[in-house]
Coordinates of C-alpha atoms and ligand atoms in Angstrom, one line a residue:
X1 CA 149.5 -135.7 28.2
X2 CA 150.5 -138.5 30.6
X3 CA 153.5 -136.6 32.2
X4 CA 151.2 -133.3 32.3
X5 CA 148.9 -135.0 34.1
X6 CA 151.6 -136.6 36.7
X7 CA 152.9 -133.3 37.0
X8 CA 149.4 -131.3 38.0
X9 CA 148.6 -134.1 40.2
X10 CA 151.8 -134.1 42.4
X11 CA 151.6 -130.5 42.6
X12 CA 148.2 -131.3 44.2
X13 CA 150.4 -133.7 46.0
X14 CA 152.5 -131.4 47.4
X15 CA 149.5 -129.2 48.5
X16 CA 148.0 -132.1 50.1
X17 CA 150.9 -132.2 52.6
X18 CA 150.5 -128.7 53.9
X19 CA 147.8 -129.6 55.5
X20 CA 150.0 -132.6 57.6
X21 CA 149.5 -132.4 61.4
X22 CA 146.1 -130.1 61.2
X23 CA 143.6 -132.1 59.2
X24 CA 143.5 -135.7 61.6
X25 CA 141.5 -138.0 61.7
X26 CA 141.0 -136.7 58.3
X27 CA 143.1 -137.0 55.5
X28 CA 145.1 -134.7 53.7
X29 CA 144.3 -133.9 50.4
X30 CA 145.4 -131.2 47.6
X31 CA 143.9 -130.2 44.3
X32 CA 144.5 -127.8 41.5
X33 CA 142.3 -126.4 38.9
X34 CA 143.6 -126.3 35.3
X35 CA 142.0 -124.5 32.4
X36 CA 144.2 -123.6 28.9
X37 CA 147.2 -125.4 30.1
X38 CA 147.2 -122.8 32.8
X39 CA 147.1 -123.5 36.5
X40 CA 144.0 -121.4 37.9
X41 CA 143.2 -122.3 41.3
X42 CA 144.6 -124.2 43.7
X43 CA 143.5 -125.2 47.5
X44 CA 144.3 -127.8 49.6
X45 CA 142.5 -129.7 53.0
X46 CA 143.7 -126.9 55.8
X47 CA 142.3 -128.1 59.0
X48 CA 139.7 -130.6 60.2
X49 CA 136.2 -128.8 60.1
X50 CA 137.8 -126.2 57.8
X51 CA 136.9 -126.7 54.0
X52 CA 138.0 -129.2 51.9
X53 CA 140.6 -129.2 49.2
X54 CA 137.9 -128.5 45.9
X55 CA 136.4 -126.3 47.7
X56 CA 139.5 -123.7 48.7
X57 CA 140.7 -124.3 45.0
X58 CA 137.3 -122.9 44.1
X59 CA 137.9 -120.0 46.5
X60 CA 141.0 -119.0 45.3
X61 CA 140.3 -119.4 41.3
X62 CA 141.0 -116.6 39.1
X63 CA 139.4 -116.9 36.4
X64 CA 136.1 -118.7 35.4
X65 CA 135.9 -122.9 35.5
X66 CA 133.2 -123.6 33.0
X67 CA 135.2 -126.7 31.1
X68 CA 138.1 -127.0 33.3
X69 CA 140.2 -129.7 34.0
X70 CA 139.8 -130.6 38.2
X71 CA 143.2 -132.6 39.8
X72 CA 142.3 -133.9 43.4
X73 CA 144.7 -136.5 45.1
X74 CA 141.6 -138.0 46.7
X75 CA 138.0 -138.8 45.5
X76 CA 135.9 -136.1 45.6
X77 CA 133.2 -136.7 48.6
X78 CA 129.4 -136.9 48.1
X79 CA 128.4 -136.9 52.1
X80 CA 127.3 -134.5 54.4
X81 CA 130.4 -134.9 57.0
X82 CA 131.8 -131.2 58.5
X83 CA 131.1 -129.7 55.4
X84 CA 128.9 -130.1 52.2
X85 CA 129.5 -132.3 49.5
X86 CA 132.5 -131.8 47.3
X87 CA 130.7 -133.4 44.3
X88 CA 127.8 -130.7 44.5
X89 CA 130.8 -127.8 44.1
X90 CA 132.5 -129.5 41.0
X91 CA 129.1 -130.1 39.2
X92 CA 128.4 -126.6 40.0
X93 CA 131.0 -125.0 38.2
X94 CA 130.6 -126.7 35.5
X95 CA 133.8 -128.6 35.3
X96 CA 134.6 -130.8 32.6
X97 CA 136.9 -133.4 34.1
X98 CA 138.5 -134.7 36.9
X99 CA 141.4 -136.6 37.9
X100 CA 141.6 -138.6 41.0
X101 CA 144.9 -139.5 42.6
X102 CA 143.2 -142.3 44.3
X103 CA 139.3 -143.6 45.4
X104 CA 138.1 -143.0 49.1
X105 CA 138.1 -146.0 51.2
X106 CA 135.3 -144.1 53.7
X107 CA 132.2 -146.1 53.0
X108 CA 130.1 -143.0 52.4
X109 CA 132.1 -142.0 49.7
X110 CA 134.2 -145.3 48.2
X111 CA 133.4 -144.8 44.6
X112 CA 130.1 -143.2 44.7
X113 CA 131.9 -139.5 44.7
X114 CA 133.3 -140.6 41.0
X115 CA 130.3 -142.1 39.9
X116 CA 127.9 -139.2 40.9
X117 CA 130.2 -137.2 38.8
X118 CA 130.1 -139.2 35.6
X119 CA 126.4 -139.6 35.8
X120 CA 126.6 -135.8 35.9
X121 CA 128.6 -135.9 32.9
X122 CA 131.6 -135.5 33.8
X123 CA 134.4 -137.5 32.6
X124 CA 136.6 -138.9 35.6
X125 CA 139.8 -140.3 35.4
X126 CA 141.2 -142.6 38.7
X127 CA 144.5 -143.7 39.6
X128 CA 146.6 -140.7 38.6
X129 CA 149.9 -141.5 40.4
X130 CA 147.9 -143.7 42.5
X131 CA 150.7 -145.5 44.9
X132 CA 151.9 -141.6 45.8
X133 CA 148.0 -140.5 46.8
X134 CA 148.1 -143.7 48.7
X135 CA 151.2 -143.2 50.6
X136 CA 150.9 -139.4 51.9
X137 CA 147.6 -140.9 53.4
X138 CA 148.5 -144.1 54.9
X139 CA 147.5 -143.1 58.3
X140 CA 144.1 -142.2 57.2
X141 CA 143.6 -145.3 54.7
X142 CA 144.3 -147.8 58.1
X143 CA 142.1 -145.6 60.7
X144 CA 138.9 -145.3 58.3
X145 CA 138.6 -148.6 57.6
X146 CA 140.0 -150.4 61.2
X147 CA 138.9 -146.9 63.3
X148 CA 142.5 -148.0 65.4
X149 CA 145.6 -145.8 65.4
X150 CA 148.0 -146.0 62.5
X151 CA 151.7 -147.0 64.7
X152 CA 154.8 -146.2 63.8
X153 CA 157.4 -147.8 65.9
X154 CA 160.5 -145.2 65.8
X155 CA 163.6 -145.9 67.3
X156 CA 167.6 -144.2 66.9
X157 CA 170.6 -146.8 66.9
X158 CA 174.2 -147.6 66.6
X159 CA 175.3 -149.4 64.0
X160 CA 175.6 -152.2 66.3
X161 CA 172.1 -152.0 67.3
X162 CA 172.1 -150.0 70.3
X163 CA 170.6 -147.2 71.8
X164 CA 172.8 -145.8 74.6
X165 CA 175.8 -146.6 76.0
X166 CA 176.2 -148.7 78.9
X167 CA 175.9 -146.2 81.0
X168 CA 172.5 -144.8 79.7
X169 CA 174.1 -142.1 78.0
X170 CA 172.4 -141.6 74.8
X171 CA 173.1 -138.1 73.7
X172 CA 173.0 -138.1 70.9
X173 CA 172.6 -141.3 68.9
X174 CA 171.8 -139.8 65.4
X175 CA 172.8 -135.9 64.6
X176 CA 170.3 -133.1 64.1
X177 CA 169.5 -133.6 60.9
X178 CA 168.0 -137.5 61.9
X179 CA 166.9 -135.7 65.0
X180 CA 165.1 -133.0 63.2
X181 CA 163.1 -135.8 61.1
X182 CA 161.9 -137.2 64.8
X183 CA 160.5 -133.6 65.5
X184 CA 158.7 -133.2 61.9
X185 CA 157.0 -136.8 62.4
X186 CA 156.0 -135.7 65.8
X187 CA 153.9 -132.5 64.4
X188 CA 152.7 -134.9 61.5
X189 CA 151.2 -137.6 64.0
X190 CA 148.2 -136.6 66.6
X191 CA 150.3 -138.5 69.2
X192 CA 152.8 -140.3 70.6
X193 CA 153.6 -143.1 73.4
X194 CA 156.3 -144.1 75.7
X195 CA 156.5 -147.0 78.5
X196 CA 156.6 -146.1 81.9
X197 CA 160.5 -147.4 82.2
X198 CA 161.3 -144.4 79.6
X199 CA 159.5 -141.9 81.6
X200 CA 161.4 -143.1 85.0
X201 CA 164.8 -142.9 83.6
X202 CA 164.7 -140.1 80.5
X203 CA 161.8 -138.0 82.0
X204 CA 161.0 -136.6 79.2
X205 CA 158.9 -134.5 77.4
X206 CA 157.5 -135.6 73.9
X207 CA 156.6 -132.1 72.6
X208 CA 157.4 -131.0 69.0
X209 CA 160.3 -128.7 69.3
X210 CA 160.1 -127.1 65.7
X211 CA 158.8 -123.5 64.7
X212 CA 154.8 -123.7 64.5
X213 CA 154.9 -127.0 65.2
X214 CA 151.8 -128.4 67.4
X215 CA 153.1 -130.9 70.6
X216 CA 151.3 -134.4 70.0
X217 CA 148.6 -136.0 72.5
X218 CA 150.9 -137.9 74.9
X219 CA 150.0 -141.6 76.0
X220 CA 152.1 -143.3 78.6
X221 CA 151.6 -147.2 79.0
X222 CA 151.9 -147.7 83.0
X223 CA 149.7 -150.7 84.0
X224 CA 150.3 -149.8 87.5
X225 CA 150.5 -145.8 87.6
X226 CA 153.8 -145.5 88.4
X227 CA 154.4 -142.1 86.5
X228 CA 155.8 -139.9 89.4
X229 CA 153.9 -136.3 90.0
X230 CA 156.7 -134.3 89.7
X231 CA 157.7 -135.8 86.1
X232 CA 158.0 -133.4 83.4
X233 CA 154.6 -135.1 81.6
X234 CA 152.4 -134.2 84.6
X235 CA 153.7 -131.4 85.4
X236 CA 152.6 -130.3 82.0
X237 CA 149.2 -132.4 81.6
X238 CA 147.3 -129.2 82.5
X239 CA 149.1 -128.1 78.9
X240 CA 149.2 -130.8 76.5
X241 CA 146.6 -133.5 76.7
X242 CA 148.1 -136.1 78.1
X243 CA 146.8 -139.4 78.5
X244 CA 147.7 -142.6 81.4
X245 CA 147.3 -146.2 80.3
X246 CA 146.5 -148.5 83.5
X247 CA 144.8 -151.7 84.0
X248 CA 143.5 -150.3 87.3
X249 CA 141.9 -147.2 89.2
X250 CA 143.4 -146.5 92.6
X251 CA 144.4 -143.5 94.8
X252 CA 147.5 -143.0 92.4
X253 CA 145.5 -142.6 89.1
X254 CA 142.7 -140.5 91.1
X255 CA 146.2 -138.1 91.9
X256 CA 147.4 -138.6 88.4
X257 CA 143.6 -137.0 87.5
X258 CA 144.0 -134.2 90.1
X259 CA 146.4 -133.2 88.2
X260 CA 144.9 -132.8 84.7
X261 CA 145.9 -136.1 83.7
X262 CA 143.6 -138.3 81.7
X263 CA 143.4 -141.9 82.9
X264 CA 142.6 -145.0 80.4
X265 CA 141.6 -148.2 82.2
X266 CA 142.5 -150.4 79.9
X267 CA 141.8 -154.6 79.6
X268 CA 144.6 -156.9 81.3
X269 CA 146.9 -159.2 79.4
X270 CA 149.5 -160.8 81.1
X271 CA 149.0 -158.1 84.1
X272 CA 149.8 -155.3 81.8
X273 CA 147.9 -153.3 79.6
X274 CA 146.4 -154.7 76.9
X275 CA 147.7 -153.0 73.6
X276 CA 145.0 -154.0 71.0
X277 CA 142.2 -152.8 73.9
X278 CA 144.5 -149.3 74.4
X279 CA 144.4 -149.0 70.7
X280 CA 140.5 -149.4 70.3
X281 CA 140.1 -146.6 73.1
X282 CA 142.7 -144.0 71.4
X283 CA 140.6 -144.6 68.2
X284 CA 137.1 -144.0 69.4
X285 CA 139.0 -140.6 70.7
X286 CA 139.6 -139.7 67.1
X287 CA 143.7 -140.7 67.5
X288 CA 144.4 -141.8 63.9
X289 CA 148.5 -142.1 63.8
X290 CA 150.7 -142.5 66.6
X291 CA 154.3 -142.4 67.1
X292 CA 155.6 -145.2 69.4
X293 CA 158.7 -144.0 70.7
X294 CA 159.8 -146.8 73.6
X295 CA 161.2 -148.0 75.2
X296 CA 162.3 -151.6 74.3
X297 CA 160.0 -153.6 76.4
X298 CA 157.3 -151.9 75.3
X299 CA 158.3 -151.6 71.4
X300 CA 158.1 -155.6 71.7
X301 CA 155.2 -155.9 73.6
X302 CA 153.4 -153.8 70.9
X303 CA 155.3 -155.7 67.7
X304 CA 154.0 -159.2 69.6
X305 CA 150.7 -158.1 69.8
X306 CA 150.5 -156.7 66.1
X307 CA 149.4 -153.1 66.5
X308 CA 152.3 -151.5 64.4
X309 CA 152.5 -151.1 61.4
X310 CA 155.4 -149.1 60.5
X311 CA 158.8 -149.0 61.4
X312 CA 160.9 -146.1 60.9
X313 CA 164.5 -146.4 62.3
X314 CA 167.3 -144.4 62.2
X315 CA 171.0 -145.6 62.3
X316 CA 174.3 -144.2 63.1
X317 CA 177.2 -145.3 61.8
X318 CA 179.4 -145.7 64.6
X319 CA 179.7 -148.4 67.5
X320 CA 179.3 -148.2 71.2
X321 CA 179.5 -151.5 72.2
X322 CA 178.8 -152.7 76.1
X323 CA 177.0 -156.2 76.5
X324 CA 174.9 -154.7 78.9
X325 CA 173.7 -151.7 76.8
X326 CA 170.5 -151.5 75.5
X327 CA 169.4 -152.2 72.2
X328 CA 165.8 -150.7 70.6
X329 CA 163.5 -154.2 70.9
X330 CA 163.5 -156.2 74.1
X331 CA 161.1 -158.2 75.9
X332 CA 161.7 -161.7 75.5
X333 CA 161.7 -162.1 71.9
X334 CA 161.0 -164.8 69.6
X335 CA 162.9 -168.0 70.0
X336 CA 163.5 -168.5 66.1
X337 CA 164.9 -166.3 63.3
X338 CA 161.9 -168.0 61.1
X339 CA 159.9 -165.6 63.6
X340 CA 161.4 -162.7 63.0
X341 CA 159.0 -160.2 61.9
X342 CA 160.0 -159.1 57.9
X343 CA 159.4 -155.7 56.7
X344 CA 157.8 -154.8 52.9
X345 CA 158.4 -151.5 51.2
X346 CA 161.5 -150.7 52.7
X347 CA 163.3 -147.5 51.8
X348 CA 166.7 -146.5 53.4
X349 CA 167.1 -142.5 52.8
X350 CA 170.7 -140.9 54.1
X351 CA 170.2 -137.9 56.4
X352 CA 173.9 -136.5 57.0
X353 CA 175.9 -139.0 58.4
X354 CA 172.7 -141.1 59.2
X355 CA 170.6 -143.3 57.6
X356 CA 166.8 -143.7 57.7
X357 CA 165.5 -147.3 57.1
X358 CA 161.6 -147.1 57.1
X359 CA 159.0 -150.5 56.4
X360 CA 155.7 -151.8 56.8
X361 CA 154.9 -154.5 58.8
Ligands
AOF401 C1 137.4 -134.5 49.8 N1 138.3 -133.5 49.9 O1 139.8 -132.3 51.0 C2 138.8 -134.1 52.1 C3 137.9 -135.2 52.0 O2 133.9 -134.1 58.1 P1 134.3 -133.6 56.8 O3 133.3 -132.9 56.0 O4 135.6 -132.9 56.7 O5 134.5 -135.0 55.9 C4 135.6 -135.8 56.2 C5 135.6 -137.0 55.1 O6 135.6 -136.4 53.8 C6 136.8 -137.8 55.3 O7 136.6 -139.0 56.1 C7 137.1 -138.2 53.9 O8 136.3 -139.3 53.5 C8 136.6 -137.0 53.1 N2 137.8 -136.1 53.0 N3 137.3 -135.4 50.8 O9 136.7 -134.6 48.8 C9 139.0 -133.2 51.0 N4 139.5 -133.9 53.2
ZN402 ZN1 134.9 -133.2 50.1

């Protein structure tokens, strides 16, 4: 019964993650309806405002769920939010239990979904495959409770730690398959950020180049508004929303504006922006994940002031060398290796020739 249950659950697992990159801020969850060892509905969190994962499993049942078994990788919700309550659809047909993958850490729900549903009769079980509910919704665990972006500092290295030759080349670092992996955590996060040093040399673009994939909010830090006009970002701000971090307004940002841009004055700290200040602003937006993708002044600046949380960073093995080339963390640094910041949970995952080494901070 134990391993049928694991097995239903990360089939609502894996249900759960079709919804990645279209549900944010909310999270994504799966379910599947079981009734005579038979699988007879399934559904899964689509899109924010869309209906939520009992729900569509209720949609698409085929036969009648009077005494079914329910498998949801996320607490059934007993709030009005978008949509109606999902506690109200189980108790209406008649279920007869439910699994939970893990509890909802929103405060209108945190336990009060499974307890509604026991009082109703129900018998609920929590913590089925707990840790892997968990993971797939780390981004929405952080930004519920701390309503600040989930960051993931990404970053593409030599084995000898560094990101472009001498000369500034850097194409390519890691090989499509590693570089592929960048593009699906692009469409998976609602947006990314860059420096204003990796706009001025790469120019780049920061879309999501993979089929029906969906380009992430863009977020430049620039305390001063440096980012030219005729850069690639704003000459496609009109596009993709695209967002200026500065510590003042001026004729620049007012320009920067003119041209579809949206500017973000921010607090000062050490005359640049202040990070944990940007990252209160991106999450009253609604930004719940972002992808911090450089460049090294600003990956430390942002590892100093303890806004990321993960690290995801792929290495190639092979060696470039050059004293003066750059490596993925700059800034000053910390004077002792006793500083040096350690990460937990650390997985290493070959992709081709590459390797992915991933952690929380
Ligand atoms: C569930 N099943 O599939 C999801 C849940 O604004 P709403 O109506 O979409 O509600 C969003 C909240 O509902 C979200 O913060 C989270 O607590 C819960 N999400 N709950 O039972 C689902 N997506
Ligand atoms: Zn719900």
């Amino acid at each position: 019964m134990q391993e049928q249950k694991q097995e239903y659950m990360r089939r609502a697992l894996a249900l759960a993650q079709r919804g990645a990159g279209h549900v944010n801020p909310n999270p994504m969850v799966g379910c599947v309806i079981v009734k005579d060892g038979k699988i007879i509905g399934e559904g899964w969190h689509e899109h924010i405002g869309g209906l939520h994962a009992e729900r569509n499993a209720f949609a698409h049942c085929t036969e009648d769920c009077t005494g079914a078994d329910l498998y949801v990788t996320l607490e059934p919700c007993c709030h009005w939010g978008r949509t109606p309550p999902c506690t109200d659809a189980v108790i209406e047909h008649k279920i007869g239990r439910v699994f939970v993958g893990c509890l909802d850490p929103n405060p209108l729900v945190a336990g009060k979904g499974a307890q509604i549903l026991r009082d109703a009769g129900i018998e609920v079980e929590t913590g089925v495959c707990e840790d892997e509910c968990r993971r797939v919704n780390e981004v929405f665990f952080h930004y519920i409770t701390h309503k600040t972006p989930f960051v993931t500092l990404k970053y593409a290295m030599t084995l000898d730690g560094k990101i472009a030759a001498h000369t500034g080349d850097s194409r390519w670092v890691t090989g499509e398959t590693a570089r592929r992996h960048v593009h699906e955590t692009r469409n998976r996060l609602p947006a990314i950020m860059v420096g204003i040093g990796t706009v001025l040399e790469d120019d780049p673009l920061l879309t999501c180049r993979i089929d029906g994939g969906r380009d992430p909010i863009r977020v430049i830090c620039d305390s001063r508004a440096r980012t030219p006009i005729d850069s690639r970002i704003v000459q496609t701000a009109n596009k993709i929303p695209t967002y200026i971090a500065v510590v003042g307004q001026n004729e620049r940002t007012a320009e920067l504006e003119r041209h579809g841009v949206h500017i973000l004055e921010c607090k000062t700290k050490n005359e640049r922006v202040d990070l944990a200040d940007l990252m209160r602003q991106l999450g009253a937006l609604g930004i719940d994940g972002l992808l911090l993708e450089g460049g090294s002044a600003l990956a430390f600046s942002a590892l100093e002031a303890g806004v990321v949380h993960r690290v995801q960073a792929y290495i190639a093995p092979k060696i470039i060398g050059g004293a003066g080339a750059k490596s993925p963390v700059g800034g000053l640094g910390f004077d002792k290796m006793v500083q040096a910041l350690p990460l937990k949970d650390v997985t290493c995952t070959p992709m081709d020739e590459d390797f992915l080494i991933e952690g929380r901070l």
